[in-house]
PDB file of C-alpha atoms and ligand atoms in Angstrom:
ATOM      1  CA  MET A   6       0.046   0.115  -0.159  1.00  0.00           C
ATOM      2  CA  ALA A   7       1.129   3.378  -0.951  1.00  0.00           C
ATOM      3  CA  THR A   8       2.013   5.787   2.067  1.00  0.00           C
ATOM      4  CA  THR A   9       1.682   9.026   0.041  1.00  0.00           C
ATOM      5  CA  ALA A  10      -0.894  10.021  -2.278  1.00  0.00           C
ATOM      6  CA  SER A  11      -0.530   9.238  -5.769  1.00  0.00           C
ATOM      7  CA  GLN A  12      -2.821  11.825  -7.165  1.00  0.00           C
ATOM      8  CA  GLY A  13      -3.807  15.433  -6.389  1.00  0.00           C
ATOM      9  CA  ILE A  14      -2.131  18.294  -4.619  1.00  0.00           C
ATOM     10  CA  LEU A  15      -0.909  15.778  -1.562  1.00  0.00           C
ATOM     11  CA  SER A  16       1.242  13.652  -4.105  1.00  0.00           C
ATOM     12  CA  GLU A  17       4.980  13.810  -4.343  1.00  0.00           C
ATOM     13  CA  ASP A  18       4.632  15.266  -8.095  1.00  0.00           C
ATOM     14  CA  ALA A  19       2.659  18.151  -6.690  1.00  0.00           C
ATOM     15  CA  ARG A  20       5.346  19.119  -4.124  1.00  0.00           C
ATOM     16  CA  GLU A  21       6.204  22.259  -5.937  1.00  0.00           C
ATOM     17  CA  ASP A  22       2.750  23.426  -6.693  1.00  0.00           C
ATOM     18  CA  ARG A  23       1.698  22.739  -3.055  1.00  0.00           C
ATOM     19  CA  GLU A  24       4.354  24.888  -1.508  1.00  0.00           C
ATOM     20  CA  GLN A  25       3.436  27.791  -3.790  1.00  0.00           C
ATOM     21  CA  ILE A  26      -0.033  27.257  -2.613  1.00  0.00           C
ATOM     22  CA  VAL A  27       1.090  27.206   1.123  1.00  0.00           C
ATOM     23  CA  GLU A  28       3.121  30.475   0.649  1.00  0.00           C
ATOM     24  CA  MET A  29      -0.054  32.169  -0.600  1.00  0.00           C
ATOM     25  CA  LEU A  30      -2.275  30.775   2.136  1.00  0.00           C
ATOM     26  CA  LYS A  31       0.306  32.270   4.778  1.00  0.00           C
ATOM     27  CA  LYS A  32      -0.079  35.502   3.217  1.00  0.00           C
ATOM     28  CA  ALA A  33      -3.781  34.972   3.204  1.00  0.00           C
ATOM     29  CA  TYR A  34      -3.573  34.066   6.938  1.00  0.00           C
ATOM     30  CA  TRP A  35      -1.638  37.265   7.816  1.00  0.00           C
ATOM     31  CA  MET A  36      -4.066  39.528   5.855  1.00  0.00           C
ATOM     32  CA  GLU A  37      -7.075  38.272   7.999  1.00  0.00           C
ATOM     33  CA  LEU A  38      -5.289  38.532  11.215  1.00  0.00           C
ATOM     34  CA  GLU A  39      -4.321  42.049  10.488  1.00  0.00           C
ATOM     35  CA  THR A  40      -7.680  42.772   9.117  1.00  0.00           C
ATOM     36  CA  VAL A  41      -8.860  41.538  12.820  1.00  0.00           C
ATOM     37  CA  MET A  42      -6.597  43.921  14.626  1.00  0.00           C
ATOM     38  CA  SER A  43      -7.589  46.813  12.280  1.00  0.00           C
ATOM     39  CA  TYR A  44     -11.284  46.140  12.282  1.00  0.00           C
ATOM     40  CA  ILE A  45     -11.194  45.827  16.466  1.00  0.00           C
ATOM     41  CA  ALA A  46      -9.545  49.290  16.572  1.00  0.00           C
ATOM     42  CA  ASN A  47     -11.818  50.802  13.842  1.00  0.00           C
ATOM     43  CA  SER A  48     -14.947  49.517  15.490  1.00  0.00           C
ATOM     44  CA  VAL A  49     -14.236  51.251  18.781  1.00  0.00           C
ATOM     45  CA  ASN A  50     -12.417  54.341  17.862  1.00  0.00           C
ATOM     46  CA  PRO A  51     -14.967  56.273  15.727  1.00  0.00           C
ATOM     47  CA  ASP A  52     -17.226  59.195  17.027  1.00  0.00           C
ATOM     48  CA  GLY A  53     -20.365  60.577  15.554  1.00  0.00           C
ATOM     49  CA  LEU A  54     -23.779  59.839  14.294  1.00  0.00           C
ATOM     50  CA  LEU A  55     -22.968  57.456  11.720  1.00  0.00           C
ATOM     51  CA  ALA A  56     -20.181  55.940  13.499  1.00  0.00           C
ATOM     52  CA  ARG A  57     -22.390  53.396  15.438  1.00  0.00           C
ATOM     53  CA  GLU A  58     -23.528  51.824  12.401  1.00  0.00           C
ATOM     54  CA  ILE A  59     -19.916  51.002  10.788  1.00  0.00           C
ATOM     55  CA  ALA A  60     -18.739  50.089  14.089  1.00  0.00           C
ATOM     56  CA  GLU A  61     -21.619  47.227  14.328  1.00  0.00           C
ATOM     57  CA  SER A  62     -20.852  46.262  10.915  1.00  0.00           C
ATOM     58  CA  LEU A  63     -17.143  46.050  11.749  1.00  0.00           C
ATOM     59  CA  ASP A  64     -17.901  44.176  14.846  1.00  0.00           C
ATOM     60  CA  GLN A  65     -19.686  41.401  12.726  1.00  0.00           C
ATOM     61  CA  ASP A  66     -16.745  41.206  10.376  1.00  0.00           C
ATOM     62  CA  ILE A  67     -14.292  40.419  12.884  1.00  0.00           C
ATOM     63  CA  GLN A  68     -15.767  37.136  13.712  1.00  0.00           C
ATOM     64  CA  GLU A  69     -15.774  36.202   9.943  1.00  0.00           C
ATOM     65  CA  GLU A  70     -12.187  37.273   9.369  1.00  0.00           C
ATOM     66  CA  LEU A  71     -11.083  35.492  12.301  1.00  0.00           C
ATOM     67  CA  GLY A  72     -12.932  32.488  11.002  1.00  0.00           C
ATOM     68  CA  HIS A  73     -11.312  33.146   7.524  1.00  0.00           C
ATOM     69  CA  ALA A  74      -7.906  32.820   9.637  1.00  0.00           C
ATOM     70  CA  GLN A  75      -8.538  29.703  10.997  1.00  0.00           C
ATOM     71  CA  GLN A  76      -9.668  28.061   7.785  1.00  0.00           C
ATOM     72  CA  PHE A  77      -6.402  29.165   6.108  1.00  0.00           C
ATOM     73  CA  ALA A  78      -4.479  27.899   9.147  1.00  0.00           C
ATOM     74  CA  ALA A  79      -6.200  24.455   8.907  1.00  0.00           C
ATOM     75  CA  ARG A  80      -5.443  24.132   5.260  1.00  0.00           C
ATOM     76  CA  ILE A  81      -1.812  25.082   5.590  1.00  0.00           C
ATOM     77  CA  LYS A  82      -1.753  22.156   7.978  1.00  0.00           C
ATOM     78  CA  GLU A  83      -3.675  19.888   5.468  1.00  0.00           C
ATOM     79  CA  LEU A  84      -0.840  20.589   2.591  1.00  0.00           C
ATOM     80  CA  TYR A  85       2.011  19.607   5.030  1.00  0.00           C
ATOM     81  CA  GLY A  86       2.682  23.354   5.668  1.00  0.00           C
ATOM     82  CA  VAL A  87       3.439  24.609   9.123  1.00  0.00           C
ATOM     83  CA  VAL A  88       1.404  27.842  10.355  1.00  0.00           C
ATOM     84  CA  PRO A  89       3.792  30.692  11.139  1.00  0.00           C
ATOM     85  CA  GLY A  90       4.554  31.923  14.416  1.00  0.00           C
ATOM     86  CA  SER A  91       3.581  35.659  15.487  1.00  0.00           C
ATOM     87  CA  LYS A  92       7.319  36.781  15.169  1.00  0.00           C
ATOM     88  CA  GLU A  93       6.931  36.205  10.987  1.00  0.00           C
ATOM     89  CA  PHE A  94       4.321  38.763  11.085  1.00  0.00           C
ATOM     90  CA  ALA A  95       4.670  42.209   9.132  1.00  0.00           C
ATOM     91  CA  ALA A  96       2.153  44.688   9.320  1.00  0.00           C
ATOM     92  CA  GLU A  97       0.955  46.030   5.805  1.00  0.00           C
ATOM     93  CA  GLN A  98      -2.490  48.140   6.218  1.00  0.00           C
ATOM     94  CA  ASP A  99      -1.224  51.577   6.394  1.00  0.00           C
ATOM     95  CA  PHE A 100      -4.425  52.611   5.070  1.00  0.00           C
ATOM     96  CA  LEU A 101      -6.373  51.156   8.162  1.00  0.00           C
ATOM     97  CA  GLN A 102      -4.362  52.939  10.706  1.00  0.00           C
ATOM     98  CA  PRO A 103      -6.556  55.486  13.155  1.00  0.00           C
ATOM     99  CA  PRO A 104      -7.360  58.687  11.334  1.00  0.00           C
ATOM    100  CA  GLY A 105      -6.075  62.018  13.077  1.00  0.00           C
ATOM    101  CA  GLU A 106      -9.762  62.772  14.049  1.00  0.00           C
ATOM    102  CA  GLN A 107     -12.303  59.904  15.134  1.00  0.00           C
ATOM    103  CA  THR A 108     -14.928  61.649  13.480  1.00  0.00           C
ATOM    104  CA  ASP A 109     -13.170  60.947  10.273  1.00  0.00           C
ATOM    105  CA  LEU A 110     -15.322  57.888   9.033  1.00  0.00           C
ATOM    106  CA  ASP A 111     -14.363  58.444   5.458  1.00  0.00           C
ATOM    107  CA  HIS A 112     -10.867  57.344   6.622  1.00  0.00           C
ATOM    108  CA  VAL A 113     -12.234  54.542   8.066  1.00  0.00           C
ATOM    109  CA  VAL A 114     -14.612  53.368   5.272  1.00  0.00           C
ATOM    110  CA  ASP A 115     -11.914  53.936   2.491  1.00  0.00           C
ATOM    111  CA  GLY A 116      -9.536  52.029   4.627  1.00  0.00           C
ATOM    112  CA  VAL A 117     -11.926  49.109   4.961  1.00  0.00           C
ATOM    113  CA  ILE A 118     -12.681  48.924   1.040  1.00  0.00           C
ATOM    114  CA  ALA A 119      -9.068  49.030   0.416  1.00  0.00           C
ATOM    115  CA  ALA A 120      -8.252  46.133   2.948  1.00  0.00           C
ATOM    116  CA  GLU A 121     -11.317  44.027   1.328  1.00  0.00           C
ATOM    117  CA  THR A 122      -9.939  44.910  -2.224  1.00  0.00           C
ATOM    118  CA  GLY A 123      -6.584  43.734  -1.123  1.00  0.00           C
ATOM    119  CA  ALA A 124      -8.027  40.411   0.220  1.00  0.00           C
ATOM    120  CA  ILE A 125     -10.329  40.347  -2.983  1.00  0.00           C
ATOM    121  CA  GLU A 126      -7.060  40.468  -5.197  1.00  0.00           C
ATOM    122  CA  HIS A 127      -5.094  37.774  -3.432  1.00  0.00           C
ATOM    123  CA  TYR A 128      -7.918  35.384  -3.091  1.00  0.00           C
ATOM    124  CA  ASN A 129      -8.665  35.370  -6.730  1.00  0.00           C
ATOM    125  CA  ALA A 130      -5.025  34.935  -7.560  1.00  0.00           C
ATOM    126  CA  LEU A 131      -5.135  31.977  -5.267  1.00  0.00           C
ATOM    127  CA  ILE A 132      -8.079  30.788  -6.866  1.00  0.00           C
ATOM    128  CA  GLU A 133      -6.570  31.102 -10.426  1.00  0.00           C
ATOM    129  CA  PHE A 134      -3.423  29.356  -9.333  1.00  0.00           C
ATOM    130  CA  CYS A 135      -5.515  26.476  -7.594  1.00  0.00           C
ATOM    131  CA  ALA A 136      -7.576  25.799 -10.663  1.00  0.00           C
ATOM    132  CA  ASP A 137      -6.453  22.243 -12.061  1.00  0.00           C
ATOM    133  CA  ARG A 138      -4.174  21.993  -9.181  1.00  0.00           C
ATOM    134  CA  ASP A 139      -6.006  21.759  -5.747  1.00  0.00           C
ATOM    135  CA  PRO A 140      -9.757  22.256  -6.130  1.00  0.00           C
ATOM    136  CA  VAL A 141     -10.019  22.015  -2.357  1.00  0.00           C
ATOM    137  CA  THR A 142      -8.446  25.189  -1.737  1.00  0.00           C
ATOM    138  CA  GLU A 143     -10.050  26.579  -4.826  1.00  0.00           C
ATOM    139  CA  ASP A 144     -13.520  25.790  -3.094  1.00  0.00           C
ATOM    140  CA  MET A 145     -12.435  26.988   0.356  1.00  0.00           C
ATOM    141  CA  VAL A 146     -11.186  30.184  -1.305  1.00  0.00           C
ATOM    142  CA  ILE A 147     -14.307  30.977  -3.459  1.00  0.00           C
ATOM    143  CA  ALA A 148     -16.533  30.915  -0.441  1.00  0.00           C
ATOM    144  CA  ILE A 149     -14.354  33.144   1.577  1.00  0.00           C
ATOM    145  CA  LEU A 150     -14.124  35.557  -1.464  1.00  0.00           C
ATOM    146  CA  ARG A 151     -17.745  35.732  -1.345  1.00  0.00           C
ATOM    147  CA  ASP A 152     -17.740  36.924   2.066  1.00  0.00           C
ATOM    148  CA  GLU A 153     -15.049  39.295   1.094  1.00  0.00           C
ATOM    149  CA  GLU A 154     -17.132  40.688  -1.837  1.00  0.00           C
ATOM    150  CA  GLY A 155     -20.104  41.253   0.503  1.00  0.00           C
ATOM    151  CA  HIS A 156     -17.972  43.181   3.273  1.00  0.00           C
ATOM    152  CA  ARG A 157     -16.835  45.541   0.285  1.00  0.00           C
ATOM    153  CA  ARG A 158     -19.927  45.808  -1.110  1.00  0.00           C
ATOM    154  CA  LEU A 159     -21.484  47.029   2.165  1.00  0.00           C
ATOM    155  CA  PHE A 160     -18.873  49.592   2.763  1.00  0.00           C
ATOM    156  CA  GLU A 161     -19.300  50.934  -0.773  1.00  0.00           C
ATOM    157  CA  GLY A 162     -22.643  51.381   0.620  1.00  0.00           C
ATOM    158  CA  PHE A 163     -21.517  53.143   3.597  1.00  0.00           C
ATOM    159  CA  LYS A 164     -19.229  55.459   1.564  1.00  0.00           C
ATOM    160  CA  ARG A 165     -22.393  56.380  -0.686  1.00  0.00           C
ATOM    161  CA  GLY A 166     -24.385  57.220   2.118  1.00  0.00           C
ATOM    162  CA  LEU A 167     -21.424  59.538   3.788  1.00  0.00           C
ATOM    163  CA  GLU A 168     -21.302  61.145   0.314  1.00  0.00           C
ATOM    164  CA  ALA A 169     -25.149  61.639   0.292  1.00  0.00           C
ATOM    165  CA  SER A 170     -25.212  63.127   3.598  1.00  0.00           C
ATOM    166  CA  ARG A 171     -22.986  65.974   2.461  1.00  0.00           C
ATOM    167  CA  ALA A 172     -24.604  66.573  -0.805  1.00  0.00           C
TER     168      ALA A 172
HETATM  169 FE1  FE2 B   7     -11.387  37.813   5.441  1.00  0.00          FE
HETATM  170 FE1  FE2 B   8     -13.630  40.881   4.945  1.00  0.00          FE
END
């Protein structure tokens, strides 16, 4: 009986592809965890009338993004990778740092849209790479991509609301 898979992404023949996918999953894992940090801060900091709604929405997203991070971690392990330790983390979300004024909701909404757009771009690349290589990862990332598209759409709506409130 073979001790390694003879077909699919777990096979020896697919080692290089598998390692590439693991690297892309690690990037996704970090993106999700940084998003959790940024969304916690931006769900608490804002002041003002519209701030409550945005904060409540971010509050819900935090749990979803955390769930995404856990799914990416589980898949890294399934592909024989190792989930990295926190010392490998490098922050990238300049656009989601707290604004100078906590009433500056445009900054928060634009930052969330930028974070979701970054995730959407990376997950589309992952899906494309996994096509014909790893349908299980592809399937998982498609479901996550749908969540991110929903998040971005919601915040595009908030942006329109902010613009309309000034018109
Ligand atoms: Fe996410
Ligand atoms: Fe998201």
